[in-house]
Amino acid sequence: MSEERLRIAIQKSGRLAEESVELLKNCGLTISRGRDTLYGRVQEMPIDVLLVRDDDIPAFVADGACDIGVVGENVAEEDRLAGARETPAELVARLGFSRCRLMLAAPKEWAWNGPASLEGKRIATSYPGLTRRFLAAAKVKATPVMMKGSVEVAPRLKIADAVCDIVSTGATLDANGLRPVATVFESEAVLIRNPASFGPAKQTIFEAFMKRVEGVMASRE
Ligand code: ATP
Ligand code: ZN
């Protein structure tokens, strides 16, 4: 019988990648990576590491291709709101890194009178679910326009009137004649898991892993 291993998905490269590896390192886990660019193996515990694009992580975890994953809460929550899966991945821990904000940004020349200023407008975003939820809570009727990238150019191209995007410095918005006007979602890296129950061997590995993660989180407080 082959030895049971827990599979964790982390971002291969990008804003989550380094700190995800760092988290594992702080858990006392080292990843050995051979020639294979997709898989890594943890030496100290029966854990395999899958190195993938962050956008794929919620689906991989929800569908069981991986047992757990580290991803931005913005991406996990958007996937959940999209409702494409009967049982989406479950959030098990907040990890405190890769913090960012999903913000509405409007043309600088707009007189901003709160979310009501968006009534009847088109909003370019890669996060239509989170945007829609914000608009509904604000009782504003506006239309999210899905864009995968370069969201901030949409108003200049007249594809949309405003945008809802991840903001770090605001420099990109500024360069496109936009300014942030409201926070839609505050995000940080989170640990998610497959919603189905694990078999006993995998559950034991999962619990041992979570104990280490909780130890790391507690030492940071
Ligand atoms: P991939 O190639 O894996 O698809 P990506 O370009 O989609 O990567 P990154 O830019 O690496 O994604 O961002 C990954 C996550 O990092 C975001 O979803 C978000 O949770 C977080 N993040 C933290 N700070 C920022 C920021 N300034 N801009 C964008 N995302 C940020
Ligand atoms: Zn991505």
mmCIF file with all atom_site columns, C-alpha atoms and ligand atoms in Angstrom, residues 11 53-55 75, ligand 2:
data_model
loop_
_atom_site.group_PDB
_atom_site.id
_atom_site.type_symbol
_atom_site.label_atom_id
_atom_site.label_alt_id
_atom_site.label_comp_id
_atom_site.label_asym_id
_atom_site.label_entity_id
_atom_site.label_seq_id
_atom_site.pdbx_PDB_ins_code
_atom_site.Cartn_x
_atom_site.Cartn_y
_atom_site.Cartn_z
_atom_site.occupancy
_atom_site.B_iso_or_equiv
_atom_site.pdbx_formal_charge
_atom_site.auth_seq_id
_atom_site.auth_comp_id
_atom_site.auth_asym_id
_atom_site.auth_atom_id
_atom_site.pdbx_PDB_model_num
ATOM   1 C  CA . GLN A 1 11 ? 1.328  29.764 -5.644  1.00 0.00 ? 11 GLN A CA 1
ATOM   2 C  CA . ARG A 1 53 ? -1.258 29.673 -10.349 1.00 0.00 ? 53 ARG A CA 1
ATOM   3 C  CA . ASP A 1 54 ? -3.167 31.206 -7.470  1.00 0.00 ? 54 ASP A CA 1
ATOM   4 C  CA . ASP A 1 55 ? -6.399 31.436 -9.478  1.00 0.00 ? 55 ASP A CA 1
ATOM   5 C  CA . VAL A 1 75 ? -9.662 34.840 -4.660  1.00 0.00 ? 75 VAL A CA 1
HETATM 6 ZN ZN . ZN  B 2 .  ? -3.541 34.834 -10.521 1.00 0.00 ? 2  ZN  B ZN 1
#
